[in-house]
Amino acid sequence: MTVADEYSATAPLLPRASEEWSTTTLESPHHDFTDSNIDDDSQKAPPQGILPLNFQRVVQRNGITGTFVVDLDLQIPEELLAPISLSNPGERGRQNLFLQASNNVFNADVWTRRSQPSTSSELRKAAVTVRSTSSSYDLLQNELRLHIGSGTSCNLVIYTQSNLSLAIPSDLVGPVTLNVDSNSIYYSPSIRKRLITFGEEDGKRYCFLGDMKRENYTSRDAWQGSSISVTIAKSWGLGKLHMYALGEANPRPLIPRPPTEDSTESTCCVVV
């Protein structure tokens, strides 16, 4: 990558006080440093015709493609819930949404929402884990678009062994941990402007998206807002991470992969 590249693969380290720590020009805690030109659809309703679910678990040997709407107010009888695998290192107890493509990739839109009105300012947090273990070659790419509805937040955990394109709300604020063995990470302009990297070693980056001081952030355990953890394990293609905001162009789009017979549409959702 050259200096002339439009997008940078490196987020700024600790900023000067006049840049990230200033609070005099901020209008709200969830719209700091947001580009008003980005057409972010996070606050729109999920697509019609898709039934919301909760505690959904989809594990397939082939690819997973679809739109998943998580309703945090939806109560599901225990007898209807799929059993979790205690031997699976990716399952940390019952998740509001768990997706795993064992021999292929995922291409998913994930929406969080609440169906019941709330008088409390406290956010309901969705636990979402998405995994793929395909490491065939460079052209394979996972795609995830996260849409966070009003009154909700999301703890998103992603594990893969191949390329990942991740789109998030343009106003998302919270801690971000990136563990990318290849250290090939590309940010769009809006992400690069808002992401503070506090530490980096051997492809692992400890970051915060937005104004940590304004949000009075102290720890993940105490944080009500969203958080993101991405792991791209070393594989044949030394997987790359492309991170950008919804409505923004992918900073380094990969060559589209052709459809394969192995790609399976999830039967638990309406496929886009």
CSV table of C-alpha atoms in Angstrom, one decimal:
chain,number,residue,atom,x,y,z
A,1,MET,CA,0.0,0.0,0.0
A,2,THR,CA,1.3,3.4,-0.9
A,3,VAL,CA,0.9,6.9,0.5
A,4,ALA,CA,-1.3,7.7,-2.4
A,5,ASP,CA,-3.9,5.2,-1.3
A,6,GLU,CA,-7.3,6.8,-0.5
A,7,TYR,CA,-7.9,4.7,2.5
A,8,SER,CA,-5.5,4.0,5.4
A,9,ALA,CA,-4.9,0.7,7.0
A,10,THR,CA,-3.8,2.4,10.2
A,11,ALA,CA,-6.0,4.2,12.7
A,12,PRO,CA,-4.4,7.1,14.7
A,13,LEU,CA,-2.8,6.3,18.0
A,14,LEU,CA,-3.5,8.4,21.1
A,15,PRO,CA,-4.9,11.7,19.7
A,16,ARG,CA,-4.2,15.3,20.8
A,17,ALA,CA,-6.7,16.7,23.2
A,18,SER,CA,-7.9,19.2,20.6
A,19,GLU,CA,-8.9,16.4,18.3
A,20,GLU,CA,-10.7,13.5,19.9
A,21,TRP,CA,-11.1,14.6,23.5
A,22,SER,CA,-12.9,17.9,22.8
A,23,THR,CA,-16.5,17.9,23.7
A,24,THR,CA,-17.4,21.5,22.8
A,25,THR,CA,-18.7,20.7,19.3
A,26,LEU,CA,-20.5,17.4,20.1
A,27,GLU,CA,-24.3,17.3,19.8
A,28,SER,CA,-25.1,13.9,21.3
A,29,PRO,CA,-23.2,11.0,22.8
A,30,HIS,CA,-24.2,8.7,19.9
A,31,HIS,CA,-23.4,11.0,17.0
A,32,ASP,CA,-19.9,12.1,17.7
A,33,PHE,CA,-17.6,12.5,14.7
A,34,THR,CA,-20.3,11.1,12.4
A,35,ASP,CA,-20.3,12.0,8.7
A,36,SER,CA,-23.7,13.5,7.9
A,37,ASN,CA,-23.3,12.5,4.3
A,38,ILE,CA,-23.4,8.8,5.1
A,39,ASP,CA,-26.8,7.2,4.4
A,40,ASP,CA,-26.9,5.0,7.5
A,41,ASP,CA,-30.1,2.9,7.8
A,42,SER,CA,-29.6,1.8,11.4
A,43,GLN,CA,-32.6,3.7,12.7
A,44,LYS,CA,-34.9,2.4,10.0
A,45,ALA,CA,-37.2,-0.6,10.5
A,46,PRO,CA,-35.9,-4.1,9.5
A,47,PRO,CA,-37.2,-5.3,6.1
A,48,GLN,CA,-40.8,-6.3,6.0
A,49,GLY,CA,-41.7,-10.0,5.9
A,50,ILE,CA,-39.0,-11.2,8.3
A,51,LEU,CA,-40.2,-12.6,11.6
A,52,PRO,CA,-38.1,-11.4,14.5
A,53,LEU,CA,-36.6,-14.2,16.7
A,54,ASN,CA,-34.5,-14.4,19.8
A,55,PHE,CA,-31.9,-17.0,21.0
A,56,GLN,CA,-31.6,-18.3,17.4
A,57,ARG,CA,-28.8,-20.8,16.8
A,58,VAL,CA,-27.9,-21.7,13.2
A,59,VAL,CA,-24.9,-24.1,12.6
A,60,GLN,CA,-24.4,-25.3,9.1
A,61,ARG,CA,-21.6,-27.0,7.2
A,62,ASN,CA,-22.2,-24.8,4.2
A,63,GLY,CA,-22.5,-21.0,3.9
A,64,ILE,CA,-25.1,-18.9,5.8
A,65,THR,CA,-26.8,-16.2,3.9
A,66,GLY,CA,-29.8,-14.1,5.1
A,67,THR,CA,-31.3,-11.4,7.3
A,68,PHE,CA,-31.7,-12.0,11.0
A,69,VAL,CA,-33.8,-9.8,13.2
A,70,VAL,CA,-33.2,-10.2,17.0
A,71,ASP,CA,-36.1,-9.0,19.2
A,72,LEU,CA,-34.7,-8.7,22.7
A,73,ASP,CA,-38.2,-8.6,24.2
A,74,LEU,CA,-39.3,-11.9,22.7
A,75,GLN,CA,-39.6,-14.7,25.2
A,76,ILE,CA,-38.9,-18.2,23.8
A,77,PRO,CA,-39.9,-21.3,25.8
A,78,GLU,CA,-36.9,-23.4,26.7
A,79,GLU,CA,-38.2,-26.5,24.9
A,80,LEU,CA,-38.1,-24.6,21.6
A,81,LEU,CA,-34.5,-23.5,21.9
A,82,ALA,CA,-31.7,-25.5,20.2
A,83,PRO,CA,-29.2,-27.0,22.6
A,84,ILE,CA,-25.9,-25.2,22.8
A,85,SER,CA,-22.6,-27.1,22.4
A,86,LEU,CA,-20.5,-26.9,25.5
A,87,SER,CA,-17.5,-28.3,23.5
A,88,ASN,CA,-17.7,-25.5,21.0
A,89,PRO,CA,-15.1,-22.8,22.0
A,90,GLY,CA,-17.2,-20.2,20.2
A,91,GLU,CA,-20.3,-20.7,22.3
A,92,ARG,CA,-20.1,-18.8,25.6
A,93,GLY,CA,-23.5,-19.6,26.9
A,94,ARG,CA,-26.8,-18.8,25.3
A,95,GLN,CA,-26.5,-16.1,22.7
A,96,ASN,CA,-29.4,-13.9,21.3
A,97,LEU,CA,-28.0,-15.0,17.9
A,98,PHE,CA,-25.4,-17.6,17.1
A,99,LEU,CA,-24.3,-18.3,13.5
A,100,GLN,CA,-21.6,-20.7,12.5
A,101,ALA,CA,-20.7,-21.8,8.9
A,102,SER,CA,-18.3,-24.7,9.3
A,103,ASN,CA,-17.0,-25.1,5.8
A,104,ASN,CA,-17.9,-21.9,4.0
A,105,VAL,CA,-18.6,-18.2,4.7
A,106,PHE,CA,-21.4,-16.0,5.9
A,107,ASN,CA,-23.2,-13.1,4.3
A,108,ALA,CA,-25.7,-11.7,6.8
A,109,ASP,CA,-27.6,-8.6,7.9
A,110,VAL,CA,-28.2,-8.6,11.6
A,111,TRP,CA,-30.8,-6.3,13.2
A,112,THR,CA,-31.4,-5.7,16.9
A,113,ARG,CA,-34.7,-4.3,18.0
A,114,ARG,CA,-37.2,-4.1,20.9
A,115,SER,CA,-40.9,-4.8,20.4
A,116,GLN,CA,-42.0,-3.4,23.7
A,117,PRO,CA,-41.8,0.3,24.5
A,118,SER,CA,-39.5,1.1,27.4
A,119,THR,CA,-39.6,4.1,29.7
A,120,SER,CA,-36.1,3.4,30.9
A,121,SER,CA,-33.0,4.9,29.3
A,122,GLU,CA,-31.1,1.7,29.9
A,123,LEU,CA,-30.2,-0.2,26.8
A,124,ARG,CA,-30.9,-3.8,26.2
A,125,LYS,CA,-27.8,-5.5,24.9
A,126,ALA,CA,-27.8,-8.3,22.4
A,127,ALA,CA,-25.2,-11.0,22.5
A,128,VAL,CA,-24.3,-11.9,18.9
A,129,THR,CA,-21.6,-14.4,17.8
A,130,VAL,CA,-20.9,-15.1,14.1
A,131,ARG,CA,-18.2,-17.7,13.1
A,132,SER,CA,-16.9,-19.3,10.0
A,133,THR,CA,-14.0,-21.8,9.7
A,134,SER,CA,-13.4,-21.7,5.9
A,135,SER,CA,-9.9,-20.8,4.9
A,136,SER,CA,-9.8,-22.0,1.3
A,137,TYR,CA,-8.4,-19.1,-0.6
A,138,ASP,CA,-8.2,-15.3,-0.8
A,139,LEU,CA,-11.4,-14.8,-2.8
A,140,LEU,CA,-13.6,-16.2,-0.1
A,141,GLN,CA,-15.0,-13.4,2.0
A,142,ASN,CA,-17.4,-13.1,4.9
A,143,GLU,CA,-19.8,-10.2,5.0
A,144,LEU,CA,-21.7,-8.8,8.0
A,145,ARG,CA,-23.8,-5.7,8.2
A,146,LEU,CA,-24.9,-4.8,11.8
A,147,HIS,CA,-28.0,-2.6,12.3
A,148,ILE,CA,-28.7,-1.5,15.9
A,149,GLY,CA,-32.2,-0.5,16.7
A,150,SER,CA,-33.4,2.1,19.2
A,151,GLY,CA,-33.1,1.1,22.8
A,152,THR,CA,-30.6,-1.6,22.1
A,153,SER,CA,-26.9,-2.2,21.9
A,154,CYS,CA,-24.9,-5.2,20.7
A,155,ASN,CA,-21.9,-7.2,21.9
A,156,LEU,CA,-20.7,-8.6,18.6
A,157,VAL,CA,-18.1,-11.3,18.5
A,158,ILE,CA,-16.8,-12.6,15.1
A,159,TYR,CA,-14.3,-15.4,14.4
A,160,THR,CA,-13.2,-16.4,10.9
A,161,GLN,CA,-10.2,-17.8,9.0
A,162,SER,CA,-10.8,-15.8,5.8
A,163,ASN,CA,-11.5,-12.3,4.7
A,164,LEU,CA,-14.2,-10.2,6.4
A,165,SER,CA,-16.1,-7.1,5.4
A,166,LEU,CA,-17.8,-5.6,8.4
A,167,ALA,CA,-20.3,-2.7,8.2
A,168,ILE,CA,-21.5,-1.0,11.4
A,169,PRO,CA,-23.7,1.9,12.3
A,170,SER,CA,-22.0,5.3,11.6
A,171,ASP,CA,-22.8,6.4,15.2
A,172,LEU,CA,-21.7,3.3,17.0
A,173,VAL,CA,-19.6,4.1,20.1
A,174,GLY,CA,-17.7,1.5,22.2
A,175,PRO,CA,-14.6,-0.7,22.6
A,176,VAL,CA,-13.2,-2.5,19.6
A,177,THR,CA,-10.7,-5.4,19.8
A,178,LEU,CA,-9.2,-6.6,16.5
A,179,ASN,CA,-7.1,-9.7,16.5
A,180,VAL,CA,-6.0,-10.2,12.8
A,181,ASP,CA,-3.0,-12.4,12.4
A,182,SER,CA,-2.1,-11.0,9.0
A,183,ASN,CA,-2.4,-7.4,10.4
A,184,SER,CA,-4.1,-6.5,7.1
A,185,ILE,CA,-6.8,-4.1,8.4
A,186,TYR,CA,-8.4,-1.4,6.2
A,187,TYR,CA,-10.7,1.3,7.6
A,188,SER,CA,-13.0,3.7,5.7
A,189,PRO,CA,-12.5,7.4,6.3
A,190,SER,CA,-15.3,7.7,8.8
A,191,ILE,CA,-14.0,4.8,10.9
A,192,ARG,CA,-10.4,6.0,10.7
A,193,LYS,CA,-11.5,9.4,11.9
A,194,ARG,CA,-13.4,8.1,15.0
A,195,LEU,CA,-11.3,5.0,16.0
A,196,ILE,CA,-8.6,5.5,18.6
A,197,THR,CA,-6.0,2.7,18.8
A,198,PHE,CA,-4.5,2.5,22.3
A,199,GLY,CA,-2.3,-0.5,21.7
A,200,GLU,CA,-1.1,-2.8,18.9
A,201,GLU,CA,1.1,-5.9,18.9
A,202,ASP,CA,1.4,-8.8,16.4
A,203,GLY,CA,-1.9,-7.9,14.7
A,204,LYS,CA,-3.9,-7.4,17.9
A,205,ARG,CA,-5.3,-3.9,18.4
A,206,TYR,CA,-7.1,-2.4,21.4
A,207,CYS,CA,-9.3,0.4,20.3
A,208,PHE,CA,-12.3,2.6,21.1
A,209,LEU,CA,-14.7,4.0,18.6
A,210,GLY,CA,-15.9,7.5,19.5
A,211,ASP,CA,-15.3,9.7,22.5
A,212,MET,CA,-14.4,7.5,25.4
A,213,LYS,CA,-14.1,10.5,27.9
A,214,ARG,CA,-17.5,11.9,27.0
A,215,GLU,CA,-19.1,8.4,27.4
A,216,ASN,CA,-17.5,7.9,30.9
A,217,TYR,CA,-16.3,4.5,29.7
A,218,THR,CA,-14.6,2.5,32.4
A,219,SER,CA,-14.8,-1.2,31.4
A,220,ARG,CA,-16.6,-3.6,29.1
A,221,ASP,CA,-18.5,-5.2,32.0
A,222,ALA,CA,-19.9,-1.9,33.1
A,223,TRP,CA,-20.5,-0.6,29.6
A,224,GLN,CA,-24.2,-0.6,28.4
A,225,GLY,CA,-23.3,0.4,24.8
A,226,SER,CA,-22.1,-1.8,22.0
A,227,SER,CA,-18.7,-3.5,21.7
A,228,ILE,CA,-17.0,-5.4,18.9
A,229,SER,CA,-14.4,-8.2,18.9
A,230,VAL,CA,-13.1,-9.6,15.7
A,231,THR,CA,-10.6,-12.5,15.3
A,232,ILE,CA,-9.2,-13.5,11.9
A,233,ALA,CA,-7.0,-16.5,12.5
A,234,LYS,CA,-4.0,-17.2,10.3
A,235,SER,CA,-4.9,-19.3,7.3
A,236,TRP,CA,-3.9,-19.8,3.7
A,237,GLY,CA,-5.0,-16.4,2.6
A,238,LEU,CA,-3.9,-14.5,5.7
A,239,GLY,CA,-7.4,-13.1,6.0
A,240,LYS,CA,-8.0,-9.3,5.7
A,241,LEU,CA,-10.5,-7.1,7.6
A,242,HIS,CA,-12.4,-4.3,5.8
A,243,MET,CA,-14.3,-2.1,8.3
A,244,TYR,CA,-16.7,0.7,7.3
A,245,ALA,CA,-20.0,2.4,8.2
A,246,LEU,CA,-23.4,1.4,6.8
A,247,GLY,CA,-24.1,3.5,3.7
A,248,GLU,CA,-20.4,4.0,3.1
A,249,ALA,CA,-18.3,2.3,0.4
A,250,ASN,CA,-16.2,-0.7,1.4
A,251,PRO,CA,-12.7,0.6,1.8
A,252,ARG,CA,-11.1,-2.1,-0.3
A,253,PRO,CA,-13.8,-4.3,-1.9
A,254,LEU,CA,-12.7,-7.8,-2.7
A,255,ILE,CA,-13.4,-9.5,-6.0
A,256,PRO,CA,-16.9,-10.9,-5.7
A,257,ARG,CA,-16.9,-14.6,-5.2
A,258,PRO,CA,-19.1,-16.6,-7.6
A,259,PRO,CA,-22.0,-18.6,-6.1
A,260,THR,CA,-21.2,-22.1,-5.3
A,261,GLU,CA,-23.3,-25.2,-4.8
A,262,ASP,CA,-22.1,-25.4,-1.3
A,263,SER,CA,-23.7,-22.1,-0.2
A,264,THR,CA,-26.9,-22.8,1.7
A,265,GLU,CA,-29.6,-20.3,2.5
A,266,SER,CA,-30.7,-20.4,6.1
A,267,THR,CA,-34.2,-21.8,6.5
A,268,CYS,CA,-34.6,-19.8,9.7
A,269,CYS,CA,-34.9,-16.4,8.0
A,270,VAL,CA,-35.9,-14.6,4.9
A,271,VAL,CA,-33.0,-14.5,2.5
A,272,VAL,CA,-32.0,-11.3,0.9
